[in-house]
PDB file of C-alpha atoms in Angstrom:
ATOM      1  CA  MET A  14     -12.433   7.643 -28.804  1.00 53.00           C
ATOM      2  CA  THR A  15      -8.700   7.278 -28.464  1.00 68.00           C
ATOM      3  CA  TYR A  16      -6.797   5.880 -25.663  1.00 68.00           C
ATOM      4  CA  LYS A  17      -4.950   9.198 -23.470  1.00 74.00           C
ATOM      5  CA  VAL A  18      -2.128   8.747 -21.417  1.00 76.00           C
ATOM      6  CA  LYS A  19      -2.125  11.216 -18.063  1.00 81.00           C
ATOM      7  CA  LYS A  20      -0.121  13.534 -17.014  1.00 84.00           C
ATOM      8  CA  VAL A  21       0.113  12.965 -13.712  1.00 85.00           C
ATOM      9  CA  ASN A  22      -1.545  15.998 -11.519  1.00 84.00           C
ATOM     10  CA  TYR A  23      -0.792  16.006  -7.155  1.00 90.00           C
ATOM     11  CA  LYS A  24      -2.459  18.645  -7.038  1.00 88.00           C
ATOM     12  CA  ASP A  25      -5.279  17.164  -5.651  1.00 85.00           C
ATOM     13  CA  VAL A  26      -3.074  14.813  -2.935  1.00 93.00           C
ATOM     14  CA  PRO A  27      -2.602  17.030   0.176  1.00 92.00           C
ATOM     15  CA  ALA A  28       1.097  17.652   0.592  1.00 95.00           C
ATOM     16  CA  ALA A  29       1.645  15.007   3.739  1.00 96.00           C
ATOM     17  CA  GLN A  30       0.611  12.509   1.926  1.00 95.00           C
ATOM     18  CA  LEU A  31       2.400  13.164  -0.862  1.00 96.00           C
ATOM     19  CA  ILE A  32       5.235  13.132   1.446  1.00 97.00           C
ATOM     20  CA  PHE A  33       4.434  10.231   2.724  1.00 97.00           C
ATOM     21  CA  TRP A  34       4.206   8.256  -0.574  1.00 97.00           C
ATOM     22  CA  ILE A  35       8.136   9.646  -1.494  1.00 97.00           C
ATOM     23  CA  ILE A  36       9.029   8.216   1.673  1.00 97.00           C
ATOM     24  CA  VAL A  37       7.088   4.302   1.598  1.00 97.00           C
ATOM     25  CA  ARG A  38       7.726   4.481  -1.585  1.00 97.00           C
ATOM     26  CA  ALA A  39      12.232   5.154  -1.267  1.00 97.00           C
ATOM     27  CA  ALA A  40      11.673   2.268   1.916  1.00 97.00           C
ATOM     28  CA  MET A  41      10.808  -0.055  -0.577  1.00 97.00           C
ATOM     29  CA  ILE A  42      13.797   0.682  -3.161  1.00 97.00           C
ATOM     30  CA  VAL A  43      16.199   0.575   0.144  1.00 96.00           C
ATOM     31  CA  CYS A  44      14.788  -3.031   1.532  1.00 95.00           C
ATOM     32  CA  ALA A  45      14.702  -4.307  -2.694  1.00 96.00           C
ATOM     33  CA  ALA A  46      18.406  -3.268  -3.022  1.00 96.00           C
ATOM     34  CA  TYR A  47      19.273  -5.210   0.566  1.00 95.00           C
ATOM     35  CA  SER A  48      17.912  -7.941   0.100  1.00 95.00           C
ATOM     36  CA  PHE A  49      19.320  -8.516  -3.200  1.00 95.00           C
ATOM     37  CA  VAL A  50      22.553  -7.582  -2.474  1.00 96.00           C
ATOM     38  CA  HIS A  51      22.231 -10.439   0.001  1.00 94.00           C
ATOM     39  CA  GLY A  52      20.610 -12.761  -2.188  1.00 92.00           C
ATOM     40  CA  ASP A  53      17.558 -13.224  -0.202  1.00 90.00           C
ATOM     41  CA  LEU A  54      15.183 -13.169  -3.972  1.00 88.00           C
ATOM     42  CA  VAL A  55      12.376 -13.664  -1.822  1.00 81.00           C
ATOM     43  CA  MET A  56      12.305 -10.282  -0.190  1.00 90.00           C
ATOM     44  CA  GLY A  57      13.393  -8.184  -3.407  1.00 93.00           C
ATOM     45  CA  PHE A  58      10.972  -9.398  -5.354  1.00 91.00           C
ATOM     46  CA  GLU A  59       8.571  -8.768  -2.996  1.00 89.00           C
ATOM     47  CA  SER A  60       9.544  -5.128  -2.232  1.00 95.00           C
ATOM     48  CA  VAL A  61       9.741  -3.895  -5.394  1.00 96.00           C
ATOM     49  CA  PHE A  62       6.175  -5.761  -6.136  1.00 92.00           C
ATOM     50  CA  CYS A  63       5.383  -3.475  -3.282  1.00 94.00           C
ATOM     51  CA  PHE A  64       7.200  -0.656  -4.726  1.00 96.00           C
ATOM     52  CA  ILE A  65       4.965  -1.144  -7.940  1.00 96.00           C
ATOM     53  CA  PHE A  66       1.807  -0.619  -5.640  1.00 93.00           C
ATOM     54  CA  THR A  67       2.891   2.350  -3.867  1.00 96.00           C
ATOM     55  CA  HIS A  68       1.890   4.049  -7.154  1.00 95.00           C
ATOM     56  CA  LEU A  69      -1.193   2.113  -7.674  1.00 93.00           C
ATOM     57  CA  TRP A  70      -3.296   5.690  -8.013  1.00 94.00           C
ATOM     58  CA  ASP A  71      -0.982   6.731 -10.651  1.00 94.00           C
ATOM     59  CA  LEU A  72      -1.514   4.153 -12.750  1.00 93.00           C
ATOM     60  CA  PHE A  73      -5.072   4.952 -12.365  1.00 91.00           C
ATOM     61  CA  GLN A  74      -4.588   8.467 -13.741  1.00 91.00           C
ATOM     62  CA  ILE A  75      -1.957   7.562 -16.051  1.00 91.00           C
ATOM     63  CA  LEU A  76      -3.969   4.393 -17.619  1.00 87.00           C
ATOM     64  CA  GLY A  77      -7.124   5.778 -16.410  1.00 84.00           C
ATOM     65  CA  ASN A  78      -7.698   7.118 -19.108  1.00 82.00           C
ATOM     66  CA  GLY A  79     -11.343   9.447 -18.073  1.00 79.00           C
ATOM     67  CA  SER A  80     -12.665   6.726 -16.611  1.00 82.00           C
ATOM     68  CA  PHE A  81     -13.916   5.737 -13.205  1.00 81.00           C
ATOM     69  CA  ILE A  82     -10.801   4.054 -11.834  1.00 84.00           C
ATOM     70  CA  GLU A  83      -9.088   7.453 -12.197  1.00 87.00           C
ATOM     71  CA  GLU A  84     -12.853   8.973  -9.381  1.00 87.00           C
ATOM     72  CA  VAL A  85     -10.586   6.682  -6.961  1.00 87.00           C
ATOM     73  CA  PRO A  86      -9.021   8.866  -3.984  1.00 86.00           C
ATOM     74  CA  PRO A  87      -5.325   9.856  -2.875  1.00 90.00           C
ATOM     75  CA  LEU A  88      -6.325   8.487   0.881  1.00 85.00           C
ATOM     76  CA  ASN A  89      -6.521   4.941  -0.529  1.00 87.00           C
ATOM     77  CA  GLN A  90      -3.240   5.808  -2.103  1.00 92.00           C
ATOM     78  CA  THR A  91      -2.078   6.029   0.906  1.00 92.00           C
ATOM     79  CA  MET A  92      -3.764   3.886   4.061  1.00 89.00           C
ATOM     80  CA  LEU A  93      -2.467   1.341   1.076  1.00 91.00           C
ATOM     81  CA  ASN A  94       1.095   2.894   1.603  1.00 95.00           C
ATOM     82  CA  ILE A  95       0.554   2.555   4.996  1.00 93.00           C
ATOM     83  CA  ILE A  96       0.263  -0.722   4.977  1.00 92.00           C
ATOM     84  CA  ILE A  97       2.805  -1.761   3.145  1.00 94.00           C
ATOM     85  CA  PHE A  98       5.421   0.576   5.762  1.00 96.00           C
ATOM     86  CA  ILE A  99       4.256  -1.364   8.346  1.00 95.00           C
ATOM     87  CA  GLY A 100       4.462  -5.016   6.630  1.00 93.00           C
ATOM     88  CA  ILE A 101       8.083  -4.936   5.466  1.00 93.00           C
ATOM     89  CA  VAL A 102       9.809  -2.290   6.907  1.00 94.00           C
ATOM     90  CA  PHE A 103       8.906  -3.309  10.695  1.00 94.00           C
ATOM     91  CA  GLY A 104       7.784  -6.756  10.034  1.00 92.00           C
ATOM     92  CA  SER A 105       9.559  -8.432   7.379  1.00 89.00           C
ATOM     93  CA  TYR A 106      13.442  -6.323   7.391  1.00 90.00           C
ATOM     94  CA  LEU A 107      13.083  -4.642  11.034  1.00 90.00           C
ATOM     95  CA  GLY A 108      11.574  -9.179  12.141  1.00 87.00           C
ATOM     96  CA  LEU A 109       8.510  -7.830  13.716  1.00 90.00           C
ATOM     97  CA  PHE A 110       6.533 -11.327  12.549  1.00 84.00           C
ATOM     98  CA  ASP A 111       9.559 -13.805  13.683  1.00 79.00           C
ATOM     99  CA  HIS A 112       9.492 -12.415  16.575  1.00 83.00           C
ATOM    100  CA  TYR A 113       5.310 -11.291  17.488  1.00 85.00           C
ATOM    101  CA  LYS A 114       3.502 -13.797  16.708  1.00 80.00           C
ATOM    102  CA  TRP A 115       0.639 -11.097  17.310  1.00 89.00           C
ATOM    103  CA  PHE A 116       2.245  -8.959  14.608  1.00 92.00           C
ATOM    104  CA  ASP A 117       0.886 -11.294  11.814  1.00 89.00           C
ATOM    105  CA  GLU A 118      -2.559 -11.160  13.126  1.00 92.00           C
ATOM    106  CA  PHE A 119      -2.543  -7.425  13.395  1.00 94.00           C
ATOM    107  CA  MET A 120      -1.028  -6.719  10.043  1.00 93.00           C
ATOM    108  CA  HIS A 121      -3.799  -9.024   8.617  1.00 94.00           C
ATOM    109  CA  ILE A 122      -6.668  -6.582  10.361  1.00 95.00           C
ATOM    110  CA  MET A 123      -5.606  -3.994   9.079  1.00 94.00           C
ATOM    111  CA  SER A 124      -5.642  -5.424   5.669  1.00 93.00           C
ATOM    112  CA  GLY A 125      -9.149  -6.483   5.866  1.00 95.00           C
ATOM    113  CA  MET A 126      -9.844  -3.213   7.576  1.00 93.00           C
ATOM    114  CA  VAL A 127      -8.340  -0.693   4.262  1.00 92.00           C
ATOM    115  CA  CYS A 128      -9.862  -3.099   1.895  1.00 93.00           C
ATOM    116  CA  ALA A 129     -12.963  -2.978   3.107  1.00 94.00           C
ATOM    117  CA  VAL A 130     -12.869   1.018   2.482  1.00 90.00           C
ATOM    118  CA  PHE A 131     -10.765   1.252  -0.487  1.00 90.00           C
ATOM    119  CA  GLY A 132     -14.091  -1.555  -1.436  1.00 93.00           C
ATOM    120  CA  TYR A 133     -16.735   0.488  -0.154  1.00 93.00           C
ATOM    121  CA  ASP A 134     -15.230   3.581  -2.239  1.00 89.00           C
ATOM    122  CA  PHE A 135     -15.163   1.689  -5.579  1.00 89.00           C
ATOM    123  CA  ALA A 136     -18.060   0.392  -5.522  1.00 91.00           C
ATOM    124  CA  VAL A 137     -19.878   4.567  -4.978  1.00 90.00           C
ATOM    125  CA  ILE A 138     -17.480   5.727  -7.785  1.00 89.00           C
ATOM    126  CA  ILE A 139     -19.210   2.307  -9.793  1.00 87.00           C
ATOM    127  CA  GLN A 140     -22.488   3.590  -9.250  1.00 86.00           C
ATOM    128  CA  ARG A 141     -22.007   6.760  -9.785  1.00 80.00           C
ATOM    129  CA  LYS A 142     -23.715   7.016 -13.852  1.00 76.00           C
ATOM    130  CA  LYS A 143     -26.480   5.070 -12.885  1.00 82.00           C
ATOM    131  CA  GLY A 144     -27.441   6.941  -9.688  1.00 81.00           C
ATOM    132  CA  GLU A 145     -26.454   7.069  -6.309  1.00 84.00           C
ATOM    133  CA  CYS A 146     -25.125   3.414  -4.265  1.00 86.00           C
ATOM    134  CA  ALA A 147     -27.334   2.463  -1.951  1.00 89.00           C
ATOM    135  CA  ALA A 148     -25.520   1.595   1.563  1.00 89.00           C
ATOM    136  CA  THR A 149     -26.047  -2.192   1.681  1.00 91.00           C
ATOM    137  CA  LEU A 150     -24.749  -3.232  -1.864  1.00 92.00           C
ATOM    138  CA  ALA A 151     -21.189  -1.120  -1.323  1.00 93.00           C
ATOM    139  CA  ALA A 152     -21.131  -2.923   1.735  1.00 94.00           C
ATOM    140  CA  ILE A 153     -21.368  -6.343   0.312  1.00 94.00           C
ATOM    141  CA  PHE A 154     -18.747  -4.970  -2.229  1.00 95.00           C
ATOM    142  CA  SER A 155     -16.631  -3.898  -0.024  1.00 95.00           C
ATOM    143  CA  LEU A 156     -15.976  -6.815   2.552  1.00 95.00           C
ATOM    144  CA  MET A 157     -16.252  -9.803  -0.821  1.00 95.00           C
ATOM    145  CA  PHE A 158     -13.387  -7.461  -1.795  1.00 94.00           C
ATOM    146  CA  ALA A 159     -11.221  -7.414   0.675  1.00 95.00           C
ATOM    147  CA  LEU A 160     -11.680 -11.296   1.046  1.00 95.00           C
ATOM    148  CA  SER A 161     -10.984 -11.560  -2.242  1.00 95.00           C
ATOM    149  CA  ILE A 162      -7.727  -9.324  -1.569  1.00 92.00           C
ATOM    150  CA  ALA A 163      -7.290 -12.037   0.652  1.00 93.00           C
ATOM    151  CA  VAL A 164      -7.376 -15.281  -1.107  1.00 94.00           C
ATOM    152  CA  GLY A 165      -4.697 -13.768  -3.592  1.00 93.00           C
ATOM    153  CA  TRP A 166      -2.723 -12.646  -1.297  1.00 88.00           C
ATOM    154  CA  GLU A 167      -3.209 -16.997   0.081  1.00 93.00           C
ATOM    155  CA  PHE A 168      -2.593 -17.794  -3.273  1.00 93.00           C
ATOM    156  CA  TYR A 169       0.588 -15.706  -3.991  1.00 88.00           C
ATOM    157  CA  GLU A 170       2.056 -17.300  -0.654  1.00 90.00           C
ATOM    158  CA  PHE A 171       0.932 -21.043  -1.387  1.00 93.00           C
ATOM    159  CA  LEU A 172       2.786 -19.949  -5.045  1.00 92.00           C
ATOM    160  CA  MET A 173       6.218 -19.588  -3.547  1.00 87.00           C
ATOM    161  CA  ASP A 174       6.133 -22.138  -1.661  1.00 90.00           C
ATOM    162  CA  THR A 175       5.606 -24.602  -4.497  1.00 92.00           C
ATOM    163  CA  LEU A 176       7.444 -22.738  -7.244  1.00 90.00           C
ATOM    164  CA  HIS A 177      10.280 -21.390  -5.030  1.00 84.00           C
ATOM    165  CA  GLY A 178      10.567 -23.509  -1.274  1.00 87.00           C
ATOM    166  CA  THR A 179       9.790 -20.673   1.665  1.00 86.00           C
ATOM    167  CA  ASN A 180       7.973 -21.401   3.860  1.00 89.00           C
ATOM    168  CA  LEU A 181       4.755 -18.645   3.849  1.00 86.00           C
ATOM    169  CA  GLN A 182       1.986 -20.655   5.208  1.00 91.00           C
ATOM    170  CA  LEU A 183       3.948 -22.882   7.606  1.00 90.00           C
ATOM    171  CA  ALA A 184       3.368 -25.710   6.644  1.00 91.00           C
ATOM    172  CA  LYS A 185       7.479 -27.265   6.755  1.00 91.00           C
ATOM    173  CA  ALA A 186      10.398 -27.470   9.223  1.00 90.00           C
ATOM    174  CA  GLY A 187      11.964 -24.656   9.475  1.00 87.00           C
ATOM    175  CA  GLU A 188      13.283 -21.952  10.717  1.00 83.00           C
ATOM    176  CA  GLU A 189       9.472 -19.923  10.144  1.00 82.00           C
ATOM    177  CA  THR A 190       8.108 -22.816  12.140  1.00 87.00           C
ATOM    178  CA  ALA A 191      11.079 -23.456  15.044  1.00 84.00           C
ATOM    179  CA  ALA A 192       8.793 -21.486  17.208  1.00 81.00           C
ATOM    180  CA  TYR A 193       5.083 -23.589  17.425  1.00 86.00           C
ATOM    181  CA  ASP A 194       4.877 -26.293  19.798  1.00 89.00           C
ATOM    182  CA  ILE A 195       3.804 -28.940  16.799  1.00 92.00           C
ATOM    183  CA  THR A 196       2.408 -31.351  19.430  1.00 91.00           C
ATOM    184  CA  ARG A 197       0.083 -28.979  18.905  1.00 90.00           C
ATOM    185  CA  PHE A 198      -0.564 -29.504  16.287  1.00 93.00           C
ATOM    186  CA  ARG A 199      -1.692 -32.875  15.609  1.00 91.00           C
ATOM    187  CA  ASN A 200       2.575 -33.278  14.880  1.00 91.00           C
ATOM    188  CA  GLU A 201       2.033 -32.356  11.488  1.00 93.00           C
ATOM    189  CA  TYR A 202       3.609 -29.695  10.104  1.00 93.00           C
ATOM    190  CA  GLY A 203       0.817 -29.269   7.317  1.00 92.00           C
ATOM    191  CA  TYR A 204      -2.311 -28.483   9.002  1.00 93.00           C
ATOM    192  CA  LEU A 205      -0.043 -26.299  10.844  1.00 93.00           C
ATOM    193  CA  GLY A 206       0.056 -24.365   7.633  1.00 93.00           C
ATOM    194  CA  LEU A 207      -3.764 -25.454   7.180  1.00 93.00           C
ATOM    195  CA  PHE A 208      -4.139 -23.684  10.779  1.00 94.00           C
ATOM    196  CA  ASP A 209      -2.180 -21.005   9.635  1.00 92.00           C
ATOM    197  CA  THR A 210      -4.052 -20.178   6.429  1.00 94.00           C
ATOM    198  CA  VAL A 211      -7.411 -20.439   7.456  1.00 94.00           C
ATOM    199  CA  THR A 212      -6.496 -17.832  11.083  1.00 94.00           C
ATOM    200  CA  ASP A 213      -5.383 -15.796   8.493  1.00 94.00           C
ATOM    201  CA  MET A 214      -8.520 -15.351   6.290  1.00 95.00           C
ATOM    202  CA  MET A 215     -10.799 -15.180   9.910  1.00 96.00           C
ATOM    203  CA  MET A 216      -8.186 -12.617  10.189  1.00 96.00           C
ATOM    204  CA  ASN A 217      -8.987 -10.337   7.242  1.00 96.00           C
ATOM    205  CA  THR A 218     -12.590 -11.186   7.227  1.00 96.00           C
ATOM    206  CA  ILE A 219     -12.553  -9.678  10.480  1.00 97.00           C
ATOM    207  CA  GLY A 220     -11.040  -6.417   9.844  1.00 96.00           C
ATOM    208  CA  GLY A 221     -12.972  -7.044   6.778  1.00 96.00           C
ATOM    209  CA  VAL A 222     -16.513  -6.271   8.405  1.00 96.00           C
ATOM    210  CA  ILE A 223     -14.681  -2.952  11.224  1.00 95.00           C
ATOM    211  CA  GLY A 224     -13.876  -1.368   7.525  1.00 93.00           C
ATOM    212  CA  MET A 225     -17.288  -2.108   6.281  1.00 94.00           C
ATOM    213  CA  ILE A 226     -19.176  -0.902  10.071  1.00 94.00           C
ATOM    214  CA  PHE A 227     -16.627   2.170   9.611  1.00 89.00           C
ATOM    215  CA  MET A 228     -17.798   2.935   6.147  1.00 89.00           C
ATOM    216  CA  ILE A 229     -21.959   2.149   6.789  1.00 90.00           C
ATOM    217  CA  VAL A 230     -21.032   5.418   9.176  1.00 89.00           C
ATOM    218  CA  VAL A 231     -18.783   7.779   8.363  1.00 82.00           C
ATOM    219  CA  ARG A 232     -20.897   7.641   4.358  1.00 77.00           C
ATOM    220  CA  ASN A 233     -23.926   7.588   6.655  1.00 76.00           C
ATOM    221  CA  GLN A 234     -23.270  10.902   8.431  1.00 75.00           C
ATOM    222  CA  LYS A 235     -21.757  12.948   5.344  1.00 64.00           C
ATOM    223  CA  LYS A 236     -25.819  11.336   4.153  1.00 61.00           C
ATOM    224  CA  ASP A 237     -26.742  13.545   6.960  1.00 57.00           C
ATOM    225  CA  LYS A 238     -25.412  16.699   6.958  1.00 59.00           C
ATOM    226  CA  LYS A 239     -26.777  17.128   3.327  1.00 54.00           C
TER     227      LYS A 239
END
């Protein structure tokens, strides 16, 4: 079979969603340029990385070569773009991560939910040629998918802290940990870092469970209507 690179057909993308995609992508370019100009390489590369992820659906269409990946609905990209926009623009650049401790937990819950929703549809699409995917299998896959993404994000934070000297996992003293009462964490920044990482994973799990239940209800309702 000859491999073919296709052009993206945006006819199946609702106009409102497509406009939102363009806004988010433009925002990531602005954020990246601002960061690099001001010498913030971490946020600059993070914005570039997020810019690439705002094109995930497009890449599926271009490189899918007729495979199941092309069937991922545009709504999944829209939900991903919502998380990216809120996290980068409001969280990082407008400082909500620094001013409100709950915002980080909120973002992990939201990301877990979005990943679970994507994972559920992903499982259904993968199984399409073998018949209807069981709701139980799709639900388990969606939750595991959400947790896998969460682990990948913690890997990213660990590598950035180790290789670039950042403090994303709050494992050392700095501006990021100034608002924390270190006495609550055995006077050890290492324990604070562990607490932060495990809490993030727990919030992603909660979000994943919410997303999994949401998809079970929604998909079962569609089956009942049929």
